[in-house]
CSV table of C-alpha atoms in Angstrom, one decimal:
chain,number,residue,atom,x,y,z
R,16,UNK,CA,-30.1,-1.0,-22.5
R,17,UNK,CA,-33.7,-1.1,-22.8
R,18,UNK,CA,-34.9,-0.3,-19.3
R,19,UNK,CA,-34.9,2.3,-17.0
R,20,UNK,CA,-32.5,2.1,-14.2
R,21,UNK,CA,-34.0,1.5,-10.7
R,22,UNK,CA,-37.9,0.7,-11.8
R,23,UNK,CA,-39.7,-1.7,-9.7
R,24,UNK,CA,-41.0,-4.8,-11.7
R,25,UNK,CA,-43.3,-7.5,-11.4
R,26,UNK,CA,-41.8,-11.6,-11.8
R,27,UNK,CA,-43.9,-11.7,-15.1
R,28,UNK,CA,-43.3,-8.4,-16.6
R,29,UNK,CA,-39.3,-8.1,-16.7
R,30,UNK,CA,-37.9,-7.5,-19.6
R,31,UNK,CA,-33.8,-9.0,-21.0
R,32,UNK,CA,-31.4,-6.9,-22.1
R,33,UNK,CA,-29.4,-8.8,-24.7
R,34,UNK,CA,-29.6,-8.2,-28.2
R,35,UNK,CA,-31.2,-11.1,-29.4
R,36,UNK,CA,-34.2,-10.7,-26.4
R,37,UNK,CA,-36.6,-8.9,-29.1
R,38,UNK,CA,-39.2,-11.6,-29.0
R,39,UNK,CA,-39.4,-11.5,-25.1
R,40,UNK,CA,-39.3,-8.5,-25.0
R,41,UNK,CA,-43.0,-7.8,-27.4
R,42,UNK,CA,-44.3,-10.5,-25.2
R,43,UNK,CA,-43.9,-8.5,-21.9
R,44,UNK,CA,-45.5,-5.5,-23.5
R,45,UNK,CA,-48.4,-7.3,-25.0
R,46,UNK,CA,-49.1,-9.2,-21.5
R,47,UNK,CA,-48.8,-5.5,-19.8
R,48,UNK,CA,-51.3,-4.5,-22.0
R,49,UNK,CA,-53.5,-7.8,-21.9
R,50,UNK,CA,-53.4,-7.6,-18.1
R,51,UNK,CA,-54.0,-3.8,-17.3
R,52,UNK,CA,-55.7,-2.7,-20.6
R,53,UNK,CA,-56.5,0.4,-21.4
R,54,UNK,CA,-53.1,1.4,-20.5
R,55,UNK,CA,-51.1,4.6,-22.2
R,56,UNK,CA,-47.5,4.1,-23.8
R,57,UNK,CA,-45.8,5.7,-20.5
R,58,UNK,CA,-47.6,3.3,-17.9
R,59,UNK,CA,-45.9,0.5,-19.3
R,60,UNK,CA,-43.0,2.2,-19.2
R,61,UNK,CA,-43.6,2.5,-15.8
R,62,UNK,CA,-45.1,-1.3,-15.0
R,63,UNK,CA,-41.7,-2.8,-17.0
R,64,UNK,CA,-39.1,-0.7,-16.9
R,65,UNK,CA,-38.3,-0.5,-20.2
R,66,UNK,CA,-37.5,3.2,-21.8
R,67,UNK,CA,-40.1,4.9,-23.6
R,68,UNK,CA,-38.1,4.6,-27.3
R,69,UNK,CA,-38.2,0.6,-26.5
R,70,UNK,CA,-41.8,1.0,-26.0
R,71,UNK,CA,-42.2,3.0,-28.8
R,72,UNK,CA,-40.8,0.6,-31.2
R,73,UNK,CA,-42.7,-2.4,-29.5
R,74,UNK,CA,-45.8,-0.8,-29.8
R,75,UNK,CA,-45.6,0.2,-33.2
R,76,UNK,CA,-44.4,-3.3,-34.1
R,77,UNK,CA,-47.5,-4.3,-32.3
R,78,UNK,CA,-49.8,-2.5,-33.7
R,79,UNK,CA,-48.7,-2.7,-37.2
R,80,UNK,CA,-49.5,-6.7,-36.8
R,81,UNK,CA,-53.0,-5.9,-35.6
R,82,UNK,CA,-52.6,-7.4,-31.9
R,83,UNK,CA,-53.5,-4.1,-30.2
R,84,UNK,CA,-55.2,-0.9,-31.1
R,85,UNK,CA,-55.4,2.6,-29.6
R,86,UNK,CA,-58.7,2.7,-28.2
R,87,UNK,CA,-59.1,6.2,-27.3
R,88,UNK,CA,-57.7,9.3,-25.7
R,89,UNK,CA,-57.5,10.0,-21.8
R,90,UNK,CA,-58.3,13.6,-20.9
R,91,UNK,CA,-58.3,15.6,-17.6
R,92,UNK,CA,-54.7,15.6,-17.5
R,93,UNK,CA,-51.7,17.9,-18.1
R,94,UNK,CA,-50.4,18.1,-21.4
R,95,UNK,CA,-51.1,16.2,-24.3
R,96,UNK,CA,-53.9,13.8,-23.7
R,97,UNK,CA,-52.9,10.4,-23.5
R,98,UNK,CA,-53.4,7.3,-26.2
R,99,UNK,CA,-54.5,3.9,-24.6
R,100,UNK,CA,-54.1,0.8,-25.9
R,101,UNK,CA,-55.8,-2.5,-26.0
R,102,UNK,CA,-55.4,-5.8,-27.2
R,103,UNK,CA,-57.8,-5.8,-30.4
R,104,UNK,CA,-60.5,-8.5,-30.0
R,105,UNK,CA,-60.5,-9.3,-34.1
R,106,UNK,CA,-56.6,-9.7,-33.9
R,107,UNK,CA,-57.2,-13.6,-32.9
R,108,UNK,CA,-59.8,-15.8,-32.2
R,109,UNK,CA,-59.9,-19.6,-30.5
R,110,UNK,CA,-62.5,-22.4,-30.3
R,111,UNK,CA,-63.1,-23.9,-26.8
R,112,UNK,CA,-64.7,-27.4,-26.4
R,113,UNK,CA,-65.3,-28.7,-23.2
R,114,UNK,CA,-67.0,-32.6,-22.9
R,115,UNK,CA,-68.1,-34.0,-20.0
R,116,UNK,CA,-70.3,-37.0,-18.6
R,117,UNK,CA,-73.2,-34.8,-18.8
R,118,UNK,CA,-73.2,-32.4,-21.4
R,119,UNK,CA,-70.9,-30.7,-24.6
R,120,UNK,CA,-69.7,-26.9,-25.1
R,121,UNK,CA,-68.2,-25.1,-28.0
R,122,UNK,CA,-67.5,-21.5,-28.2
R,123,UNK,CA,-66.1,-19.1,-30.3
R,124,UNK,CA,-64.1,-16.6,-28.7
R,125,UNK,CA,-62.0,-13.2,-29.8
R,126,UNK,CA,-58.8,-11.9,-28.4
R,127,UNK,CA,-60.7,-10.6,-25.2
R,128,UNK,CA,-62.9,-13.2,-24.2
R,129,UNK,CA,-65.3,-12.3,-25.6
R,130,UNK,CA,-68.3,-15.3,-26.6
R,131,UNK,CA,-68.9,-14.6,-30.0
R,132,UNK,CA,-70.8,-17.5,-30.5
R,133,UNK,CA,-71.7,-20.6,-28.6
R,134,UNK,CA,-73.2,-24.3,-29.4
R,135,UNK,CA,-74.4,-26.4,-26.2
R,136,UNK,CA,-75.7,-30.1,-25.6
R,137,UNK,CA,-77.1,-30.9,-22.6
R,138,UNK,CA,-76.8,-34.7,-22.7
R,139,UNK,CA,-75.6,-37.2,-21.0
R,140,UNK,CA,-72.8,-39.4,-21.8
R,141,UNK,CA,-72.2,-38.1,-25.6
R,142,UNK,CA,-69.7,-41.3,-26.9
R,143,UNK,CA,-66.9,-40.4,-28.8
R,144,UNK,CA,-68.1,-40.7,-32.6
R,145,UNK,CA,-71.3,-38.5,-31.3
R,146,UNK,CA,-68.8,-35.6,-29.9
R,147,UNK,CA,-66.3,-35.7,-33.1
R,148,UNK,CA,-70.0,-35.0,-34.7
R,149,UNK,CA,-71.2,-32.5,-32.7
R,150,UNK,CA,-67.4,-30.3,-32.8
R,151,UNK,CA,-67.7,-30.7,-36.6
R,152,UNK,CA,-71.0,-29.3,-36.7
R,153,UNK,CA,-70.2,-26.6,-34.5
R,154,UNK,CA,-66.7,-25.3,-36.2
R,155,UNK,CA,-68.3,-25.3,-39.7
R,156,UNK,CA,-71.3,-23.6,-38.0
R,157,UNK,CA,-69.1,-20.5,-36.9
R,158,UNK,CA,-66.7,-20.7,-40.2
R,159,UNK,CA,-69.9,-20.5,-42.5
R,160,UNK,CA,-71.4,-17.5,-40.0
R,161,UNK,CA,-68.7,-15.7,-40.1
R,162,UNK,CA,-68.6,-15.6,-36.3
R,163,UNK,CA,-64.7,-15.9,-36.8
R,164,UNK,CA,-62.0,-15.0,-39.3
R,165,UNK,CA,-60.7,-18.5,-39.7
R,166,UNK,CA,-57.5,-17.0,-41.4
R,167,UNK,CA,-56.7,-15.9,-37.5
R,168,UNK,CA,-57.7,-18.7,-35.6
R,169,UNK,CA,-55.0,-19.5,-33.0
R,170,UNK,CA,-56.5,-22.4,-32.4
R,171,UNK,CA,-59.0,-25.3,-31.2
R,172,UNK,CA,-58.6,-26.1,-27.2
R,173,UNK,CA,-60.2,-28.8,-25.8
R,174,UNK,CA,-61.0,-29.7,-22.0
R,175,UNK,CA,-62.3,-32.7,-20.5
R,176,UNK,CA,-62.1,-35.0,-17.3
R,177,UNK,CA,-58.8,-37.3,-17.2
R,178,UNK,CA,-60.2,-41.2,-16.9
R,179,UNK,CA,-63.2,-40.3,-18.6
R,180,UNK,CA,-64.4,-43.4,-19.7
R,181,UNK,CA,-62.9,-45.4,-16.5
R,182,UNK,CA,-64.0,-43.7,-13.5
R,183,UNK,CA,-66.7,-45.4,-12.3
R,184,UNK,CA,-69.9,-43.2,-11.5
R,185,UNK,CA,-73.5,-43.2,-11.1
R,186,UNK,CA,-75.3,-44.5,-14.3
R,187,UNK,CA,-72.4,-44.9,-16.5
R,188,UNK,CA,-73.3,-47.2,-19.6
R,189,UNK,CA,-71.2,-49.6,-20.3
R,190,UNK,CA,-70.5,-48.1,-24.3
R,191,UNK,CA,-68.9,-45.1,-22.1
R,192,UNK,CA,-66.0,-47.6,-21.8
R,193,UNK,CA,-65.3,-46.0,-25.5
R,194,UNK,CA,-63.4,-43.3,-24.2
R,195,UNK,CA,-60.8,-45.5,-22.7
R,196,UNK,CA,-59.4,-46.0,-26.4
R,197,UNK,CA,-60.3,-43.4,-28.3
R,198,UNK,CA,-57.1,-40.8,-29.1
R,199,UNK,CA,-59.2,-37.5,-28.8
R,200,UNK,CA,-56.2,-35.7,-30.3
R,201,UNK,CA,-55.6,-37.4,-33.0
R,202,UNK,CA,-59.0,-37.4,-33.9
R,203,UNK,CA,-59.4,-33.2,-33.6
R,204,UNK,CA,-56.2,-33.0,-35.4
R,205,UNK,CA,-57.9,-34.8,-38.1
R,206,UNK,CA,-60.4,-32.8,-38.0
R,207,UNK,CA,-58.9,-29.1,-38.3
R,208,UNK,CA,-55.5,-27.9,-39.7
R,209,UNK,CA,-55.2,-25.3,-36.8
R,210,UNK,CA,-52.8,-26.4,-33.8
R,211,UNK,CA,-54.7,-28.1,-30.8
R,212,UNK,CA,-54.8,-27.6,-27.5
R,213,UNK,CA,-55.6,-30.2,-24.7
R,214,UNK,CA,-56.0,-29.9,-20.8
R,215,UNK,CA,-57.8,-31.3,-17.6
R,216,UNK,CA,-61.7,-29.1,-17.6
R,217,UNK,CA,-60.5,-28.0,-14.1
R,218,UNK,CA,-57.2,-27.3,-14.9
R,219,UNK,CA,-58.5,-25.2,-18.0
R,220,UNK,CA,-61.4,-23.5,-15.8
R,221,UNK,CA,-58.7,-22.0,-13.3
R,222,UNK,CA,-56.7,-20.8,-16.3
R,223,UNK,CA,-59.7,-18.8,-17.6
R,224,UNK,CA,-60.2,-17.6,-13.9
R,225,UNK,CA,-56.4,-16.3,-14.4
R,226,UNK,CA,-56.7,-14.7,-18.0
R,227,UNK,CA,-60.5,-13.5,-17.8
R,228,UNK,CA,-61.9,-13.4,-14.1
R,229,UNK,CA,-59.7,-13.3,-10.9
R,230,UNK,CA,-56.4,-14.0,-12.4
R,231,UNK,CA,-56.4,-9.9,-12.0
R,232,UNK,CA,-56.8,-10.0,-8.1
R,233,UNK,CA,-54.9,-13.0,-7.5
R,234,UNK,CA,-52.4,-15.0,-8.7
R,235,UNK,CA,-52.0,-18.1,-6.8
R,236,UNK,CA,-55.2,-19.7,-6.4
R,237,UNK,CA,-57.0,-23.1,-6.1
R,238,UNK,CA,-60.0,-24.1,-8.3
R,239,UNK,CA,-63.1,-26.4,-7.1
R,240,UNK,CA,-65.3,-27.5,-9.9
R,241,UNK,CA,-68.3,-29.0,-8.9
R,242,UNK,CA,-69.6,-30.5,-12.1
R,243,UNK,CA,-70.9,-34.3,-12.5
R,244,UNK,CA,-67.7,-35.3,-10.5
R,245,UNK,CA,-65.7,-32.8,-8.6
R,246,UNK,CA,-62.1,-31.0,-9.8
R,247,UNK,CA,-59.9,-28.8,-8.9
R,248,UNK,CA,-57.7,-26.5,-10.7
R,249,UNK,CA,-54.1,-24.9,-9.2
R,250,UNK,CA,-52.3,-21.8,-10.6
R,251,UNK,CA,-49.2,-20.5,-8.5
R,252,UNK,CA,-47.8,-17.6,-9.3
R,253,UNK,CA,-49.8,-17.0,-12.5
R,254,UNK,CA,-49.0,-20.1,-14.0
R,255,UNK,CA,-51.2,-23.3,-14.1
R,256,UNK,CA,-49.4,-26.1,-11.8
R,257,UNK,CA,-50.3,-29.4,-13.4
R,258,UNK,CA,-48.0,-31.6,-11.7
R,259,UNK,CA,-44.7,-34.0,-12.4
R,260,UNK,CA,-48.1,-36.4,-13.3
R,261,UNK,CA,-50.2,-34.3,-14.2
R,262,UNK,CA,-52.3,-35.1,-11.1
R,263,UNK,CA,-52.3,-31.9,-9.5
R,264,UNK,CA,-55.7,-30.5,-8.3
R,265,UNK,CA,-57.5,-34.2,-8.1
R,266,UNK,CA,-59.5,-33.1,-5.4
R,267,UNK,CA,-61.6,-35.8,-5.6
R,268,UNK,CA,-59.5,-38.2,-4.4
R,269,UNK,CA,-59.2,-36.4,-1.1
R,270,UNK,CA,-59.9,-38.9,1.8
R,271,UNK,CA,-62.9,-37.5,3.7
R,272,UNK,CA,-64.1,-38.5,7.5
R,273,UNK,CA,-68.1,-39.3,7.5
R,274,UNK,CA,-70.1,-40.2,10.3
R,275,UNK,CA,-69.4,-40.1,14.1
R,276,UNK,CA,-68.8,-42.8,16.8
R,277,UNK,CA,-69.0,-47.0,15.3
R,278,UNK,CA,-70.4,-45.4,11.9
R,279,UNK,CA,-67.3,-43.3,11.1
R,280,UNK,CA,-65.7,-44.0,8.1
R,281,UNK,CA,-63.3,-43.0,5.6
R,282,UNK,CA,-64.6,-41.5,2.0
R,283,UNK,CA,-63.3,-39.8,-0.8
R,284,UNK,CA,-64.6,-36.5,-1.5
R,285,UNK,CA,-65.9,-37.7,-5.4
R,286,UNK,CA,-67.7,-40.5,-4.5
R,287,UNK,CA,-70.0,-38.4,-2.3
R,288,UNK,CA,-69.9,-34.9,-3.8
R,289,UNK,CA,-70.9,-33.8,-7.1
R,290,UNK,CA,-73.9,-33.0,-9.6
R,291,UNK,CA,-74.2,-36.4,-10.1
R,292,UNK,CA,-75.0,-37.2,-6.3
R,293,UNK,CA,-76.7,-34.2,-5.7
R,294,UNK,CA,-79.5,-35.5,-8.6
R,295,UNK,CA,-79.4,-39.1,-6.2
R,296,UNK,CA,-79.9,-37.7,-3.0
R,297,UNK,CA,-82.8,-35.7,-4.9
R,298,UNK,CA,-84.4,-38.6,-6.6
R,299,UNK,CA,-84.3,-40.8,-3.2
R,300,UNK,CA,-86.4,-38.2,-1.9
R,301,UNK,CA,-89.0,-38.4,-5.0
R,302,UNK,CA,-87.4,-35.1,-6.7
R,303,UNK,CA,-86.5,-35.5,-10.1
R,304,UNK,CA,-83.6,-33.5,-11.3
R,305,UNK,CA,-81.5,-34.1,-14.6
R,306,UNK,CA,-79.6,-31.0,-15.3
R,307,UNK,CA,-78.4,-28.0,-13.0
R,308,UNK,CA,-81.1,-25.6,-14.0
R,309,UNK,CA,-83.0,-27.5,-13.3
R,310,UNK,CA,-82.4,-26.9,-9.7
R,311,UNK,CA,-83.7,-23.1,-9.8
R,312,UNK,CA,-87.2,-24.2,-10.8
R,313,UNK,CA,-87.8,-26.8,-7.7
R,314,UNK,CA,-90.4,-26.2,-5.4
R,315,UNK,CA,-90.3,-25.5,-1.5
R,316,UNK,CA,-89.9,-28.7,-0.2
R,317,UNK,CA,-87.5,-29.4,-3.2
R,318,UNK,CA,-85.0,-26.3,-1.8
R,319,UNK,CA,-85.6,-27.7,1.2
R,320,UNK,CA,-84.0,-30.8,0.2
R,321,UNK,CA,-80.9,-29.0,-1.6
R,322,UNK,CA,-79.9,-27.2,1.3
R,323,UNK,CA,-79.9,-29.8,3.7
R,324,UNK,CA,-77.4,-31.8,1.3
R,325,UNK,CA,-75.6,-28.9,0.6
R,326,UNK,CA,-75.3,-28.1,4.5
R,327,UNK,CA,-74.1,-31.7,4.7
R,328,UNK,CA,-71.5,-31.6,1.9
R,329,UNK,CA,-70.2,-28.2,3.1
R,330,UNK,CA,-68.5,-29.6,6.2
R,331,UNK,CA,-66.4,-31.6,3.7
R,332,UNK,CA,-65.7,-28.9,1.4
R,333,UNK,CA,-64.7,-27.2,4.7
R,334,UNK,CA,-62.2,-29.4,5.3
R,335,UNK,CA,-60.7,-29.6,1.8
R,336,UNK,CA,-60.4,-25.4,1.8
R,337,UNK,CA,-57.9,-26.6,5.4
R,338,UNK,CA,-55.8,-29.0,3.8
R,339,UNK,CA,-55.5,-26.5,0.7
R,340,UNK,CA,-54.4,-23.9,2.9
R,341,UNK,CA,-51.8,-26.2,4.5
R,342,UNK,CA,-50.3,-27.9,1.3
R,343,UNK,CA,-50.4,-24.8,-1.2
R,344,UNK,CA,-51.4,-21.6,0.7
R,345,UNK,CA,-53.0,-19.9,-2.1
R,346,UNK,CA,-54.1,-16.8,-1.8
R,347,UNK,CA,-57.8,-17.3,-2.8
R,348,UNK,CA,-60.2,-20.6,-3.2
R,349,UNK,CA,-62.7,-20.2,-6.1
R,350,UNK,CA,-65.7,-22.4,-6.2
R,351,UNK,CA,-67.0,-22.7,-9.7
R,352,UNK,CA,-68.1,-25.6,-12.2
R,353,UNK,CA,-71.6,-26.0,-13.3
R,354,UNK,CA,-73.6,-25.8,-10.4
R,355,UNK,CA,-75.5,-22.4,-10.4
R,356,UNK,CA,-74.6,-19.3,-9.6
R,357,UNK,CA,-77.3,-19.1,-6.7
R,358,UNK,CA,-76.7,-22.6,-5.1
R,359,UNK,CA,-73.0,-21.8,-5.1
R,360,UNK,CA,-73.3,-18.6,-3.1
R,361,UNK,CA,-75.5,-21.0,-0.8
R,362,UNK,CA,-73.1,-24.0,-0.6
R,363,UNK,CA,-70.2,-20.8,0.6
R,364,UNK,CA,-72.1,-19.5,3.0
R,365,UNK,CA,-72.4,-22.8,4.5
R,366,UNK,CA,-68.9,-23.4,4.2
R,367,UNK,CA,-67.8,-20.4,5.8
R,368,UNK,CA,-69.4,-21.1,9.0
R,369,UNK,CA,-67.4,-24.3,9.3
R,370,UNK,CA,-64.3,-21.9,9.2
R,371,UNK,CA,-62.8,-20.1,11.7
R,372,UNK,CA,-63.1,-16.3,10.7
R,373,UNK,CA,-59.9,-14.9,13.0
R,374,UNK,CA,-57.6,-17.9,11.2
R,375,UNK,CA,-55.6,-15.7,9.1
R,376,UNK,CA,-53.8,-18.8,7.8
R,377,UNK,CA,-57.0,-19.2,5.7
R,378,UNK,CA,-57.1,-18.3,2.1
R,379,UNK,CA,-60.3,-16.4,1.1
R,380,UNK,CA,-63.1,-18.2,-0.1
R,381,UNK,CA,-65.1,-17.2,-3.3
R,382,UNK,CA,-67.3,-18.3,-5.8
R,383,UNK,CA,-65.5,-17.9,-9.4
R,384,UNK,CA,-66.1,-15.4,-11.6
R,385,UNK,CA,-66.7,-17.3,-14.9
R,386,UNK,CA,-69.9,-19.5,-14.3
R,387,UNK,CA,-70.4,-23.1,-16.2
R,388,UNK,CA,-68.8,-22.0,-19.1
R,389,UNK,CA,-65.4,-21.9,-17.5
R,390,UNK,CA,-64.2,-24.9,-19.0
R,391,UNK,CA,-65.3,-24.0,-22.4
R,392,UNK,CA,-63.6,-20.9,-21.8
R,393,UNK,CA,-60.1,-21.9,-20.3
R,394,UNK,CA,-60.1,-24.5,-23.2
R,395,UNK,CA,-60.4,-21.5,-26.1
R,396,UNK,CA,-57.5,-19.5,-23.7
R,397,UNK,CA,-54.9,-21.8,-24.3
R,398,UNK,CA,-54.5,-21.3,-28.0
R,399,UNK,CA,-55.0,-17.6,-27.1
R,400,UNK,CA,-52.6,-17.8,-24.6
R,401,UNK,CA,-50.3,-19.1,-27.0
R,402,UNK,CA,-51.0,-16.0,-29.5
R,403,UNK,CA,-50.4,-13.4,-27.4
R,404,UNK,CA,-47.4,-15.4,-25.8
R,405,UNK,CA,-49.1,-14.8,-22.3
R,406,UNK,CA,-47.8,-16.1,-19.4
R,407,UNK,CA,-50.4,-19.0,-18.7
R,408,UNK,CA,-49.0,-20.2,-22.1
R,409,UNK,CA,-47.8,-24.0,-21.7
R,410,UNK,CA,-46.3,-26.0,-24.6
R,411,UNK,CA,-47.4,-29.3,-23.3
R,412,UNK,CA,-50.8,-28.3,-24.1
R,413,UNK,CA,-49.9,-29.4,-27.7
R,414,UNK,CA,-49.2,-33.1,-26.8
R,415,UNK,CA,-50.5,-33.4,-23.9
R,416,UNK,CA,-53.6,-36.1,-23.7
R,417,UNK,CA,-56.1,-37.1,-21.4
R,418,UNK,CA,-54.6,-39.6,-18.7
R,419,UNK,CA,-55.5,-43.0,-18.2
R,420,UNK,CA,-54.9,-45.1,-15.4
R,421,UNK,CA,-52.0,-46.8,-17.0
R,422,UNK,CA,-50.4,-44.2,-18.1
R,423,UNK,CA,-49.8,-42.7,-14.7
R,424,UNK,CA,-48.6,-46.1,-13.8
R,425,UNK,CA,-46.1,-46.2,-16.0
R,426,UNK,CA,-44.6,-42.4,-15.5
């Protein structure tokens, strides 16, 4: 009774018509807005089907809980000028922490996505009591600043590696270990009354690629972070796809072909590609490198020496993009993670020419949108998500904790 007969709608933006669908039905409007923002009363009529009194009394409702304002009027056409609306970027805030083997992130973000504050480490293999530190610091930092209204804090989202103190990699001390045991949630749940959030970095990187970068061109996509080991990230339809183990995306564990003739063998892709190995291949060649900015400021011969290893490493990556397209058939392949901006766009270009342009069964290949951030960011959308009851919104994110090796054995 609320829609208009014979409107075309898209999967996510439908709209019930039962009596008790009120709840639903807000959360439709306020992803229409969210996603297509500034948008007048009578476009989302138009994107959901629902009548314009419907809209009238969602928006209202809306609006009277501070979620979305009218920004301003549109002029230039017939009539009475229209009022857009927007989702209000002091309506909600979240606090995104990503950890990893080489560094620590916190941010403050509004409704938006916008950064409105940010605390970074760059450090190596920060142990457990060290990061609950760090967080602490950083949360009481923005509280005292005022950087957020902690009375509308949606929430603390964290995202890290799975394994992170098993997998074995370059350097690794052996205190690392520490992370085996140590119940992150519980310990951040200690730490703040507001709900937490907890997800795979890649998995939480290709959901803020879906709520704040590319999401808006495509839906169904696959996420490669190169950080100090490799991810990957899958969202289908706009939704993340985790997996019945949660294993979905482990890109690293893709079995690679190296060498030619007696000195082929078999690899997997993360124990040959990644920051980590990228700073080793350097230092063999007397180039010292400890963190990715690092890697702007080398000299000739040391750009020389990046290029030929990413040359060498884009014939894999090649062949990952393949058996992407085959298995999942996204529409799109992002590149992201914390290698820069400008070595990215070089490790693509590289890439493409191990592609065949005319295949048409090839997604497109890009570098993401969010830089090395993304983590931190996808970790502060899922309690966002969660707030504006978007549709990347997953309750599992609110027991879910980082996998160990035995618990995938025994699920």
């Amino acid at each position: 009774m609320n829609q208009t007969p014979g409107a075309r709608l898209s999967p996510d933006l439908t709209g019930a018509n039962v009596e008790d669908a009120g709840e639903h039905n807000r959360a439709v409007v306020l992803r229409c807005i969210h996603r297509q923002a500034p948008i007048s009363r009578a476009e989302i009529a138009r994107r959901t089907g629902f009548t314009k009194p419907a809209i009238a009394r969602i928006v209202d409702r809306l609006l009277d809980e501070g979620l979305i304002m009218e920004a301003r009027r549109r002029h230039g056409l017939r009539g009475q000028p229209a009022i857009e609306l927007e989702i209000n970027p002091d309506s909600c805030f979240a606090i995104g922490i990503n950890i990893d083997r080489d560094h620590l992130t916190i941010l403050a973000v509004d409704a938006v996505g916008n950064v409105r504050a940010r605390v970074h480490h760059e450090k190596r293999f920060i142990l457990p009591a060290e990061f609950l530190q760090l967080t602490a610091d950083a949360i009481s930092h923005f509280q005292r600043s005022r950087l957020i209204d902690d009375a509308r804090l949606a929430g603390i989202g964290l995202a890290m590696p799975d394994w992170l103190g098993e997998i074995s990699l370059l350097g690794k001390p052996k205190a690392y270990q520490e992370w085996t045991d140590f119940d992150v949630r519980a310990a951040l749940e200690n730490l703040t009354q507001h709900p937490v959030f907890i997800e795979n970095e890649a998995n939480a990187a290709a959901l803020a690629e879906l709520d704040y970068g590319l999401g808006a061109e495509s839906s169904s996509f696959f996420y490669i972070a190169v950080n100090a080991c490799p991810g990957g990230g899958l969202v289908l339809d706009g939704n993340g796809h985790r997996g019945a183990m949660g294993l979905s995306g482990e890109i690293g564990w893709l079995p690679i072909a190296d060498g030619d003739g007696e000195a082929h063998k078999v690899q997997l892709l993360g124990e040959i590609f990644s920051l980590f190995f990228l700073y080793d291949f350097l230092a063999r060649h007397g180039v010292e490198v400890s963190f990715p900015q690092d890697l702007l400021t080398l000299d000739a011969r040391g750009k020389r020496l990046v290029s030929q290893w990413l040359k060498e490493m884009s014939a894999h990556l090649a062949v990952a993009v393949k058996h992407i397209a085959m298995i999942v058939d996204p529409d799109a392949v992002l590149v992201g993670g914390r290698l820069p901006i400008r070595i990215v766009d070089e490790l693509l270009r590289y890439v493409h020419e191990h592609l065949d342009p005319e295949d048409t069964n090839l997604p497109s290949l890009h570098r993401a949108s969010i830089g090395e951030d993304a983590s931190a960011m996808g970790a502060a959308a899922m309690p966002m998500a969660a707030a504006l009851m978007l549709a990347s919104a997953d309750v599992a994110q609110r027991t879910r904790s980082p996998l160990k090796f035995m618990d995938r054995l025994n699920n």
